[in-house]
Coordinates of C-alpha atoms and ligand atoms in Angstrom, one line a residue:
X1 CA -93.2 108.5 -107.5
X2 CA -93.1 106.3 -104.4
X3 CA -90.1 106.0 -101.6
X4 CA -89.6 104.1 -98.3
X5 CA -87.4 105.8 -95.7
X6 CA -87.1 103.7 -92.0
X7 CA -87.4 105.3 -88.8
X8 CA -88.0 104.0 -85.8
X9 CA -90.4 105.3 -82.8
X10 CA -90.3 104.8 -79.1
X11 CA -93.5 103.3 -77.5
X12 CA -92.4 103.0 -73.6
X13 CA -88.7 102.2 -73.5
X14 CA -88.7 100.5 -76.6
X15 CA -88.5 101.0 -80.1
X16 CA -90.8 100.1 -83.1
X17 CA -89.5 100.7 -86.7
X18 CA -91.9 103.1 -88.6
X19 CA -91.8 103.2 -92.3
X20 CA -92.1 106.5 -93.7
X21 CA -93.9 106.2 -97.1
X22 CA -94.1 108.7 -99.3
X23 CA -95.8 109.7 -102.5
X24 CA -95.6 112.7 -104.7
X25 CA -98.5 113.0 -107.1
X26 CA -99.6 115.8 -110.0
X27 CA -102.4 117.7 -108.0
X28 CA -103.1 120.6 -106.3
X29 CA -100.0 121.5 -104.2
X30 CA -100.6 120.0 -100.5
X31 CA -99.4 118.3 -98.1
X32 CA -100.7 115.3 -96.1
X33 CA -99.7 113.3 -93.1
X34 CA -101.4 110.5 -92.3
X35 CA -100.9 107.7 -89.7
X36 CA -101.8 108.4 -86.0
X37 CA -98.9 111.1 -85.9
X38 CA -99.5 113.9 -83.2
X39 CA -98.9 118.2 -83.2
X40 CA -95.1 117.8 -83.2
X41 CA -95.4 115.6 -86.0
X42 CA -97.7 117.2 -88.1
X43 CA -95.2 120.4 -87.7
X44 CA -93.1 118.4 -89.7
X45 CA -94.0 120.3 -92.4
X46 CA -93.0 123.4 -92.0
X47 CA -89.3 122.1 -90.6
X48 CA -89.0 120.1 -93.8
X49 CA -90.1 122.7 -96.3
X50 CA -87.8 125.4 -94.7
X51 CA -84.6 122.4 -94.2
X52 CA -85.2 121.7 -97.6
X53 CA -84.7 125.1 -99.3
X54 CA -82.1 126.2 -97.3
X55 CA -80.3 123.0 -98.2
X56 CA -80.3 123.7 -101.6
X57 CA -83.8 121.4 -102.6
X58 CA -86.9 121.9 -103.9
X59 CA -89.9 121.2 -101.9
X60 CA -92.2 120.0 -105.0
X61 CA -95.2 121.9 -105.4
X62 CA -97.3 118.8 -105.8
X63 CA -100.0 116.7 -104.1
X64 CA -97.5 115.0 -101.1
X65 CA -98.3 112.1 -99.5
X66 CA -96.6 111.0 -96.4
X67 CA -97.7 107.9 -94.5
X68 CA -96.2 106.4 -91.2
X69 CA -96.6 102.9 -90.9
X70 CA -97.8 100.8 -88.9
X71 CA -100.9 103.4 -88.5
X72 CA -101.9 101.9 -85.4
X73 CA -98.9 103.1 -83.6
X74 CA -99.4 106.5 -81.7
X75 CA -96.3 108.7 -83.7
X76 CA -95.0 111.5 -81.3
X77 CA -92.4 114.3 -81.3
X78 CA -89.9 115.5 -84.2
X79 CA -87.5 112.3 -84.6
X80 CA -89.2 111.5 -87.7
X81 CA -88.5 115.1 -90.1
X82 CA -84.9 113.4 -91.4
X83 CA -86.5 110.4 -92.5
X84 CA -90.2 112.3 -93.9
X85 CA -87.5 114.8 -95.9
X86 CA -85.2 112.3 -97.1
X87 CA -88.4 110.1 -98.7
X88 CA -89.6 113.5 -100.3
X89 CA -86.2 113.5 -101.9
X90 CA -86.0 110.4 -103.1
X91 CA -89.6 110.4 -104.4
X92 CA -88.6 113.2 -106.3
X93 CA -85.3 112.4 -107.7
X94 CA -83.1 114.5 -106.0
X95 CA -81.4 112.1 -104.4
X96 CA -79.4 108.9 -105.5
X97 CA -78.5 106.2 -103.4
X98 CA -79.6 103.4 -101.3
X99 CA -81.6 103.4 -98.5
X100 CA -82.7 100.1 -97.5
X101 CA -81.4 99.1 -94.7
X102 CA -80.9 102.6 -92.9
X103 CA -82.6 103.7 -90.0
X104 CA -83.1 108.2 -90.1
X105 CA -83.2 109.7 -87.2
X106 CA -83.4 113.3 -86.4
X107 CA -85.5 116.6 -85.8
X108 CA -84.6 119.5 -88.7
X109 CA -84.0 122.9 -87.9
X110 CA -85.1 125.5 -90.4
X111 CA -82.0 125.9 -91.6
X112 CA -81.4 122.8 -92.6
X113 CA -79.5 121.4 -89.5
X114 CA -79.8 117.9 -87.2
X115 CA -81.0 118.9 -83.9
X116 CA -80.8 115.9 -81.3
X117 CA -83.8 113.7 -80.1
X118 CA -84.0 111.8 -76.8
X119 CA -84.2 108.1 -76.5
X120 CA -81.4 107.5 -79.0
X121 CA -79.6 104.9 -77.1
X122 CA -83.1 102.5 -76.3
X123 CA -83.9 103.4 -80.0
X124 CA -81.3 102.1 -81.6
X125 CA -80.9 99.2 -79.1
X126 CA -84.0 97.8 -80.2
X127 CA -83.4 98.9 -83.9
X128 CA -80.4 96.5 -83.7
X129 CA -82.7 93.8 -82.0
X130 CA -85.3 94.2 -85.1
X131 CA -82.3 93.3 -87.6
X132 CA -81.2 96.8 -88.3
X133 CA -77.3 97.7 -88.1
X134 CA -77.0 101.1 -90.2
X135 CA -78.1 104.5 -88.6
X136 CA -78.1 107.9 -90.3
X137 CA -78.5 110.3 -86.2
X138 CA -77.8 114.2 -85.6
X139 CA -74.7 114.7 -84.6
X140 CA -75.5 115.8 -81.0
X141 CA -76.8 112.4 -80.3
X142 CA -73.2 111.4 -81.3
X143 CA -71.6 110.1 -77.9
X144 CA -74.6 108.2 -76.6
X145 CA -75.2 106.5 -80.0
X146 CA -71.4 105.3 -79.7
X147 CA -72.3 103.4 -77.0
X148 CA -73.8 100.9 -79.6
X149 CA -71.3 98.2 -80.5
X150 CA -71.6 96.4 -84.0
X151 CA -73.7 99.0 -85.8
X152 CA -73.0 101.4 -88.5
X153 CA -73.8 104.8 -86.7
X154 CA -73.1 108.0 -89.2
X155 CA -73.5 111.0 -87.7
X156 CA -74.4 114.4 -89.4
X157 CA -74.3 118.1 -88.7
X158 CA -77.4 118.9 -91.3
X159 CA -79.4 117.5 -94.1
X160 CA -76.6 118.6 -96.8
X161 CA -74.4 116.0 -95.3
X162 CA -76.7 113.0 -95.4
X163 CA -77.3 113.9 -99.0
X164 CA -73.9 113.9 -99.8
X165 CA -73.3 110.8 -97.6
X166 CA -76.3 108.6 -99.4
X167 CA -75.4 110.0 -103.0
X168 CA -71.3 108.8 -102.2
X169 CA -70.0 112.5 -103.1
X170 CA -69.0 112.9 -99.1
X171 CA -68.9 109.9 -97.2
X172 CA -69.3 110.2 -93.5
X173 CA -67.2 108.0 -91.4
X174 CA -69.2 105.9 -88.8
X175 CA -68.8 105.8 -85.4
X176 CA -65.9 104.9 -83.4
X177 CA -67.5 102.8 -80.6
X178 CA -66.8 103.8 -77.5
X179 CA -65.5 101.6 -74.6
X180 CA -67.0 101.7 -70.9
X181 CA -65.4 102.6 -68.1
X182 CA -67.4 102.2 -64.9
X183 CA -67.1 103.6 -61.7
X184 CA -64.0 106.0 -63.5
X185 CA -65.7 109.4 -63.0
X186 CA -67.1 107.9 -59.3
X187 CA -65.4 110.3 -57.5
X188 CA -67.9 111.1 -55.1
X189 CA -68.3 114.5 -53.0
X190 CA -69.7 112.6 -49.9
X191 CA -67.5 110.2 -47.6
X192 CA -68.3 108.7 -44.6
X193 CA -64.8 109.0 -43.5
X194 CA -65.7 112.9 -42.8
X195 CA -69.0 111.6 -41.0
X196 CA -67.7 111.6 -37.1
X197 CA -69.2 108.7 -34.6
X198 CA -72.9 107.3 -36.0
X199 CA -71.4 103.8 -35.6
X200 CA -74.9 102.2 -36.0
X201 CA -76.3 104.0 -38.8
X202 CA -72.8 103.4 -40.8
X203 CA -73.4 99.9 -39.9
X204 CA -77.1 100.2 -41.1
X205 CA -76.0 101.9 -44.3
X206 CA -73.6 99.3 -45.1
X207 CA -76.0 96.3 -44.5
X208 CA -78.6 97.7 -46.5
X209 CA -76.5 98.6 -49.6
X210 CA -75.1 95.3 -49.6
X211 CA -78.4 93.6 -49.8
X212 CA -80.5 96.5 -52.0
X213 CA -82.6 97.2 -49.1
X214 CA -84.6 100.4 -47.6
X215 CA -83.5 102.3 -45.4
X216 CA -85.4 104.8 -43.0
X217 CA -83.0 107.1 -41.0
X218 CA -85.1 109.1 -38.1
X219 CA -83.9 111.4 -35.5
X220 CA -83.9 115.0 -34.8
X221 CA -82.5 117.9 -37.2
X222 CA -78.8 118.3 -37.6
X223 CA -78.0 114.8 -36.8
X224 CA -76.6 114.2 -40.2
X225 CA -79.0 112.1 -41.4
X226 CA -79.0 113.8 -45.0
X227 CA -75.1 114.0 -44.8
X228 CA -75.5 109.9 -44.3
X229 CA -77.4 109.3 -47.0
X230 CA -75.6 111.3 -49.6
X231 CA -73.1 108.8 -48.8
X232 CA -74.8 105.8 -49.9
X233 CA -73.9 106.4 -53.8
X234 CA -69.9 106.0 -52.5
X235 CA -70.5 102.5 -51.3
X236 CA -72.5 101.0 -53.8
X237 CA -70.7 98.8 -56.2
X238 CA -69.7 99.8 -59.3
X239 CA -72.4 99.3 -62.5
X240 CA -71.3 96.6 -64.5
X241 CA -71.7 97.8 -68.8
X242 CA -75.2 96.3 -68.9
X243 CA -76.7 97.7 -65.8
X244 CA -75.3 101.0 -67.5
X245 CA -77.0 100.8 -70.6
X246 CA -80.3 100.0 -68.6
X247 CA -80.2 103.1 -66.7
X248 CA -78.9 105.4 -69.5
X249 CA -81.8 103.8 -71.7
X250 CA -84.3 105.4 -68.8
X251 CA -82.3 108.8 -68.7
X252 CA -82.2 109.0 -72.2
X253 CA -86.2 108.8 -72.5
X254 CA -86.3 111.2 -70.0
X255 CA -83.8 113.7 -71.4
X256 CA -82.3 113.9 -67.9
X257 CA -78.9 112.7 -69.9
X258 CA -75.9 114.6 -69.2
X259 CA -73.0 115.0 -71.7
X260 CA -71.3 111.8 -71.2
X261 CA -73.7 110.1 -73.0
X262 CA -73.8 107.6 -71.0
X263 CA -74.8 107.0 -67.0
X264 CA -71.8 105.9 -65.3
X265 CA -72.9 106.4 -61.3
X266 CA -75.5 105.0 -59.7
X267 CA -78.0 107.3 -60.0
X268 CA -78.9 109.6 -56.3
X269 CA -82.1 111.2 -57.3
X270 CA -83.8 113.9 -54.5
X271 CA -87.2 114.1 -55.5
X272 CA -89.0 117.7 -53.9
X273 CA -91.7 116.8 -51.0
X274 CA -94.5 118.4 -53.3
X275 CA -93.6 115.9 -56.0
X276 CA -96.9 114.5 -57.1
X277 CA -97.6 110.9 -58.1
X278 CA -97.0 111.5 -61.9
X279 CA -93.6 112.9 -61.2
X280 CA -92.5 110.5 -59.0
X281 CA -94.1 107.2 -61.0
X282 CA -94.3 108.0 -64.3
X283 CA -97.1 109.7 -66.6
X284 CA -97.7 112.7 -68.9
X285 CA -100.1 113.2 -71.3
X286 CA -98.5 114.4 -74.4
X287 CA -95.7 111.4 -74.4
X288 CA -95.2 108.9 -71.2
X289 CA -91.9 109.6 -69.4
X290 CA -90.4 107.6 -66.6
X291 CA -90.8 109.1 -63.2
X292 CA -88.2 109.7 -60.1
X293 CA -88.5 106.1 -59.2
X294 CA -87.5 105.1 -62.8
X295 CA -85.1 107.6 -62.9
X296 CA -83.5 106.4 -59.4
X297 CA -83.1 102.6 -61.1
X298 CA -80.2 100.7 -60.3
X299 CA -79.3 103.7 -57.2
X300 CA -81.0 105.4 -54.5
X301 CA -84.4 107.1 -54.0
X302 CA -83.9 109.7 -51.5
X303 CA -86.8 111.0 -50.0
X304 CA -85.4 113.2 -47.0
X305 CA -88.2 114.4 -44.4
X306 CA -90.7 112.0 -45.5
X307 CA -93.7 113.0 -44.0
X308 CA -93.1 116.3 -45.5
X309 CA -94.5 114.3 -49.0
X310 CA -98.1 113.7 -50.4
X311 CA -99.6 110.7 -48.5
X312 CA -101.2 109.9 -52.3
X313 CA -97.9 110.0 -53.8
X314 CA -96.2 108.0 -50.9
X315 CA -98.9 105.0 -51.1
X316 CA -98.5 104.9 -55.2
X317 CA -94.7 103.6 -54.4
X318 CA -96.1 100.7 -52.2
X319 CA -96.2 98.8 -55.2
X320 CA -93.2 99.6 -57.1
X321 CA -91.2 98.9 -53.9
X322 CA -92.7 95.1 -54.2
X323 CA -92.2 94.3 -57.9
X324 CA -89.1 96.7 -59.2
X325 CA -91.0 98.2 -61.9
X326 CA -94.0 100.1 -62.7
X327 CA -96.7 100.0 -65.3
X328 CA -98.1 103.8 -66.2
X329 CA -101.3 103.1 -68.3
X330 CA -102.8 105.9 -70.3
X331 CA -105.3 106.0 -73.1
X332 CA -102.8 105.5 -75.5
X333 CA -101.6 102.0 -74.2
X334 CA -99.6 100.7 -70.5
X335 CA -95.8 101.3 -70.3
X336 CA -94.1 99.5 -68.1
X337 CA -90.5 100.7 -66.6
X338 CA -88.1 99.2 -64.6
X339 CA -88.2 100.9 -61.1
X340 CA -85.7 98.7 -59.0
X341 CA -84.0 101.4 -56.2
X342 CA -83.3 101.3 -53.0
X343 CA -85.6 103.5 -51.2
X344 CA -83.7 105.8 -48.7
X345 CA -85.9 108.6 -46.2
X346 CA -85.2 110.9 -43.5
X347 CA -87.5 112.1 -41.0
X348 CA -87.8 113.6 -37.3
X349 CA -89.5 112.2 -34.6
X350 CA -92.0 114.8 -34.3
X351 CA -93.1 117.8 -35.0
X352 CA -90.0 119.5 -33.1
X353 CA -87.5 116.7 -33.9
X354 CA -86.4 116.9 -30.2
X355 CA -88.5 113.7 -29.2
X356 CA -86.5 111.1 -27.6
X357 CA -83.4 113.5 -27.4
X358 CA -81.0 113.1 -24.4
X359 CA -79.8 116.7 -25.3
X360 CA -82.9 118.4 -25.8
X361 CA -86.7 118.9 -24.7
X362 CA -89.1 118.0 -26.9
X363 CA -92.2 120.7 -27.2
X364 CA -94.9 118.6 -29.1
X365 CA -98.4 117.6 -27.8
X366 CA -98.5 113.6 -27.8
X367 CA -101.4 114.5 -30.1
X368 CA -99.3 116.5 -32.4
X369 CA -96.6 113.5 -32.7
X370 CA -99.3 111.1 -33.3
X371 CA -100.8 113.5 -36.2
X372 CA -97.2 113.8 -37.7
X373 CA -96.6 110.2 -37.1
X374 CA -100.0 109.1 -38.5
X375 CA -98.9 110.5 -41.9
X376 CA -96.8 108.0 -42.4
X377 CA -98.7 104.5 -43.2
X378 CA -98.4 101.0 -41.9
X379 CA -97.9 99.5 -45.1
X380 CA -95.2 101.7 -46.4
X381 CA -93.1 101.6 -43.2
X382 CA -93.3 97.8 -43.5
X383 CA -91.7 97.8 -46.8
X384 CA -88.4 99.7 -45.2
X385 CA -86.7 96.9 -44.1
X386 CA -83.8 98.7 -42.0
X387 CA -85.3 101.6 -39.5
X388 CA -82.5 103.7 -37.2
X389 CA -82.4 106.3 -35.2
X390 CA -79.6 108.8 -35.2
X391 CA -78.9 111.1 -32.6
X392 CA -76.7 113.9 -32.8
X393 CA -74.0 113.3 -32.6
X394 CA -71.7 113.6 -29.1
X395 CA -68.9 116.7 -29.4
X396 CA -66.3 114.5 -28.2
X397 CA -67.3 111.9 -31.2
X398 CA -67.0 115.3 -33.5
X399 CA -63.8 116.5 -32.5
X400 CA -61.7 113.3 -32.0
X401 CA -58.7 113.1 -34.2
X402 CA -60.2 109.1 -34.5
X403 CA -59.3 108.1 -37.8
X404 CA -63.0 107.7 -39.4
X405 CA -63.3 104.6 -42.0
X406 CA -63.4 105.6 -45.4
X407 CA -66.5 105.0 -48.0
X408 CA -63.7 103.0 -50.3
X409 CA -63.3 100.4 -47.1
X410 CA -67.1 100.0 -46.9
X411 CA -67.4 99.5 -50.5
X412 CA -65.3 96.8 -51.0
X413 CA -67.2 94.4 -48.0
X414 CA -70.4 95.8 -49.7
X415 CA -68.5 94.1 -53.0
X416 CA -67.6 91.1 -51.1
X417 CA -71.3 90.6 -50.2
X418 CA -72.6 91.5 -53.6
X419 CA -70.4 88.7 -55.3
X420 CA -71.7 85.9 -52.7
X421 CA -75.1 87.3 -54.0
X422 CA -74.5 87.2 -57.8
X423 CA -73.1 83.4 -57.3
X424 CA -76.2 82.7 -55.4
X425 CA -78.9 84.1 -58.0
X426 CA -76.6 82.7 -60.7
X427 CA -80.1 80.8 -62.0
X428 CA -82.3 83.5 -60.8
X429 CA -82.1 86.1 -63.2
X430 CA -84.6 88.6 -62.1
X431 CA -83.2 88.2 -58.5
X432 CA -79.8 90.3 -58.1
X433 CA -79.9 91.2 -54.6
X434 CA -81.0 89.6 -51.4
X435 CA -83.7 92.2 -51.3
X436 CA -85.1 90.9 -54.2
X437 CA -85.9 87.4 -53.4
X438 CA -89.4 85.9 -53.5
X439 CA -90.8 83.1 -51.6
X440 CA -89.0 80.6 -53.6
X441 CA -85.3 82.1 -53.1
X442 CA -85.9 82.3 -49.7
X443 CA -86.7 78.9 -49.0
X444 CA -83.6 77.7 -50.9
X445 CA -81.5 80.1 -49.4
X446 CA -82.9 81.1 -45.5
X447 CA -82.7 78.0 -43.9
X448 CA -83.5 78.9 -40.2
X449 CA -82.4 76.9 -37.0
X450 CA -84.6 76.5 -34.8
X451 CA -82.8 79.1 -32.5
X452 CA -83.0 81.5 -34.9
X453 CA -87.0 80.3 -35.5
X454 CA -87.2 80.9 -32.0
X455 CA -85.7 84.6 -31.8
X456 CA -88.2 85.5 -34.7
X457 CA -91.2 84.0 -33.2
X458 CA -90.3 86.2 -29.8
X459 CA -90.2 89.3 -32.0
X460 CA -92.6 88.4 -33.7
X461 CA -94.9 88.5 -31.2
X462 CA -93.8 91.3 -29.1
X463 CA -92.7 93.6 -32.1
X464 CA -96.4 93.1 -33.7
X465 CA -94.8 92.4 -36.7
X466 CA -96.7 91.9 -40.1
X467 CA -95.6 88.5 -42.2
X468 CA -94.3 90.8 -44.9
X469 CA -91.9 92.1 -42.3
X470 CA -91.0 89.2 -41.0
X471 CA -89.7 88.1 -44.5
X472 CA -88.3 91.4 -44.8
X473 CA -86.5 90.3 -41.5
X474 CA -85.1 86.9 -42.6
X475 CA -83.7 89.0 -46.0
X476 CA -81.8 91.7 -43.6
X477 CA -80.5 88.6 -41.8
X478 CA -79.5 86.9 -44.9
X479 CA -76.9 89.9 -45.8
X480 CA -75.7 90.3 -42.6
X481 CA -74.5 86.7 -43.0
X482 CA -73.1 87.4 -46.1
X483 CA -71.1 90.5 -44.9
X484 CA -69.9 88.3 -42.3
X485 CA -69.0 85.5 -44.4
X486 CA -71.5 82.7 -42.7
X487 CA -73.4 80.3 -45.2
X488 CA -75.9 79.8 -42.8
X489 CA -77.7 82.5 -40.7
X490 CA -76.6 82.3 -37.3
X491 CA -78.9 83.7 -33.8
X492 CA -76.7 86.6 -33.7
X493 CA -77.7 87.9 -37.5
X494 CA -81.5 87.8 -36.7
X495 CA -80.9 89.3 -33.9
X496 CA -78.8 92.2 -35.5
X497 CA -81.9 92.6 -38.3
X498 CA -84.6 92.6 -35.5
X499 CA -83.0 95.2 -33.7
X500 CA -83.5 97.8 -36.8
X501 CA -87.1 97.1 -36.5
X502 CA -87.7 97.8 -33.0
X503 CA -87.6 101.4 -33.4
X504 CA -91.2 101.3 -34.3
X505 CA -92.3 105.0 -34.7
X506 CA -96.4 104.4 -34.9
X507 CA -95.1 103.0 -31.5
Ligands
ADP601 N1 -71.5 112.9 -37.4 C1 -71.2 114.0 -38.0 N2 -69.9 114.2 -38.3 C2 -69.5 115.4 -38.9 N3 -70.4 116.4 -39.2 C3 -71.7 116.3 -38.9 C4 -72.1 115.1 -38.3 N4 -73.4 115.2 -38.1 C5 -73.8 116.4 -38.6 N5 -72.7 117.0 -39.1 C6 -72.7 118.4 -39.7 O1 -74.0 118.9 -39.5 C7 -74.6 119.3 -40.8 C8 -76.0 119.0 -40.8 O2 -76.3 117.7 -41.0 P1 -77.5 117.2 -41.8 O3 -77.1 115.9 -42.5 O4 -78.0 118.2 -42.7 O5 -78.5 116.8 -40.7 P2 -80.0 116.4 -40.8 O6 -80.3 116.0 -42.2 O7 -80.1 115.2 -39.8 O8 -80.9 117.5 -40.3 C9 -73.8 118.5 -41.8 O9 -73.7 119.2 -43.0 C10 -72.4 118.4 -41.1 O10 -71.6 119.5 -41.4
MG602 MG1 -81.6 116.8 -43.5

């Protein structure tokens, strides 16, 4: 006897439907797998055997035959056992009812129950884009799954249920889809409102998070540079339902998804300075998982003491930082993953952090600044659009009863200057933030006088400035305007977006 269960595999972020064929033949008791499937799936056997006799089935003691098509396609981990043991019972009769049409998904424990796999949410996204609209999933991949609006989605607690289901003696009920609500659970443990004084690196904070660009914040320890950027997360706008489902695909992949289901906050992610360049891009040799910077899509990179971190794995996010994505290629095929974050590092000034300090001496060697300076490179320090120094900050500023402005009154100009943005790049689509433009954005939408030329050209000149900065330049400029509500960039906004370039620490 013959049968044809559908599963689907992930391959990057994306499914690809895998048909589980099998056949069940007189012979000498055995057991093959055959197409491309790795350890975990091989193991299959043993789950299914065991879930099968503990669910009250027989695991024939014939010549078994399972094949995974399309054989070309690398099959990894356990998401395939529900669909392998439901063919085996339908090639052996000991199950009625229809299958066409259903996508299985699930690993088996030996006992006969659903155990969750990752990736449910981008694999049944892209089972709905292949045509599919039915989905048999564990029940602990229950919330996420829900997220999924015009499907089918049953969800079961073991194998006994799905038999019951698919033969009509129990039906499950599908799904209730669940509706988004963004921004709800953002209530966020970081405000600026308890961050005293620092007027210019609020400033910079808000400029940059209104325009998705990077952000370099250096100056000596226990200025509150970390306490600053925690605070980014609060003023960032809301994700709309789609940019939520693009990050919660990349989580889910990962297995870094919480409870929810479902990513509702942009994310903040804190990568450790020994991270290597496989944690922080992407990689692994068993299955390819998205890295930090895939991980930190759609929020905020934080990389506090940057120097601290591998010069290799600081020059492999030179080119993420350009494009917004990264392409991980491995033996088995290149995966590309969306990597669009705004990049946001701390660091001292040197070696001491007292350099430049009004307070405090500084003890370094101008050899030993220029060593710890020196780990930073050119390029990468070009590609952080906004750099400020923060200095302590003054008692008086920490003990004034001053009523500090809250992250809620930041977030809504950073709003303002988002939806100027969005009606901008109405016909750009891979352009969302100022940040993001290419050449021919900015020559539709960074018109300069020739006062504002001029300004540049100065700075230009006496800044050393590469051309990438420069653009980088003109983009800061751009938001400011928009946070100001100017269509046109005025003398006074290039001027404000030169000034967080001057702080040149290779200087
Ligand atoms: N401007 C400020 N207003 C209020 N508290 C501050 C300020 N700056 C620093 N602090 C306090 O100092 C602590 C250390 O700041 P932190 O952000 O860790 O400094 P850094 O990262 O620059 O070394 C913070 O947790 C906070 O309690
Ligand atoms: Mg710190």
């Amino acid at each position: 006897m013959l049968s044809k269960v559908t599963s689907i595999a992930l391959n990057g972020l994306d499914g690809v439907p895998v048909e589980a064929e099998t056949d069940i033949n007189n012979g000498l008791p055995s057991y093959e797998l055959v197409g491309l499937p790795d350890a975990a799936v091989k193991e299959s056997r043993e789950r299914v055997r065991s879930a099968l006799k503990n669910s009250g089935k027989k695991f024939p003691a014939q010549k078994i035959t399972v094949n995974l098509a399309p054989a070309d396609l690398k099959k990894e981990g356990s998401c395939f056992d529900l669909a392998i043991a439901v063919g085996i019972l339908k090639a052996t009769e000991q199950l009625s009812g229809d299958t066409d049409g259903i996508i299985f998904l699930g690993e088996l424990a030996l006992d006969g129950s659903l155990r969750p796999v990752t990736g449910i949410l981008p694999l049944l996204i892209s089972a709905k884009s292949h045509g599919f609209d039915t989905f048999i999933i564990p029940a602990g991949n229950a919330r996420e799954a829900a997220y999924i609006a015009g499907a089918k989605t049953y969800a079961a607690q073991n194998l006994s249920q799905v038999v019951a289901h698919l033969s009509g003696a129990a039906p499950l009920v599908p799904l209730e889809a669940a509706s988004y609500r963004g921004g709800e659970a953002a209530e966020e443990k970081f405000d600026l409102a308890f961050v005293k004084g620092q007027a210019i690196a609020k400033r910079a904070l808000e400029v940059a998070v209104a325009g998705g660009h990077n952000l370099l914040l250096v100056g000596p320890p226990g200025a509150g540079k970390t306490m600053l950027a925690r605070c980014i997360p609060g003023i960032m706008p809301d994700m709309t339902f789609e940019e939520a489902l693009e990050v919660t695909k990349i989580h889910s992949v990962a297995g870094t998804l919480g409870a929810e289901g479902i990513v509702t906050r942009r994310p903040f992610r804190t990568p450790h300075h020994t991270a290597t360049t496989v944690s922080l891009c992407g990689g692994g040799t068993r299955s390819v998982k998205p890295g930090e910077i895939s991980l930190a899509h759609g929020g905020v990179l934080f990389l506090d003491e940057l120097p601290e971190y591998h010069r290799s794995a600081l020059e492999s996010l030179r080119q993420p930082l350009e494009d917004g994505q990264i392409t991980v290629t491995r033996s088995s095929g290149a995966y590309t993953f969306p990597a669009n974050f705004m990049l946001c590092a701390s660091m001292n000034p040197c070696p001491c952090g007292n350099y430049g300090s009004t307070e405090r001496p500084c003890t370094c060697t101008a050899a030993a600044i220029h060593k710890y300076r020196a780990r930073l490179s050119g390029p990468l320090l070009d590609r952080i659009d906004l750099q400020v120094e923060v200095d302590a900050v003054k008692y008086d500023d920490l003990v004034s009863e001053g009523r500090e402005e809250s992250s809620a009154a930041v977030k809504a100009r950073v709003e303002a200057a988002r939806a100027v943005q969005r009606e901008r790049f109405a016909n750009s689509p891979h352009v969302h933030t100022n940040a993001d433009m290419g050449e021919r954005e900015m020559s539709l939408f960074c018109a300069l006088t020739p006062a504002c030329e001029q300004i540049l050209r100065l700075s230009f000149e006496r800044l050393k400035l590469s051309a990438r900065a420069r653009s980088r330049i003109v983009k800061v400029a751009r938001t400011i305007a928009d946070l100001a509500g100017e269509a046109e960039i005025l003398p006074a906004h290039i001027l404000e977006a030169v000034s967080y370039r001057s702080y040149d620490i290779h200087a």
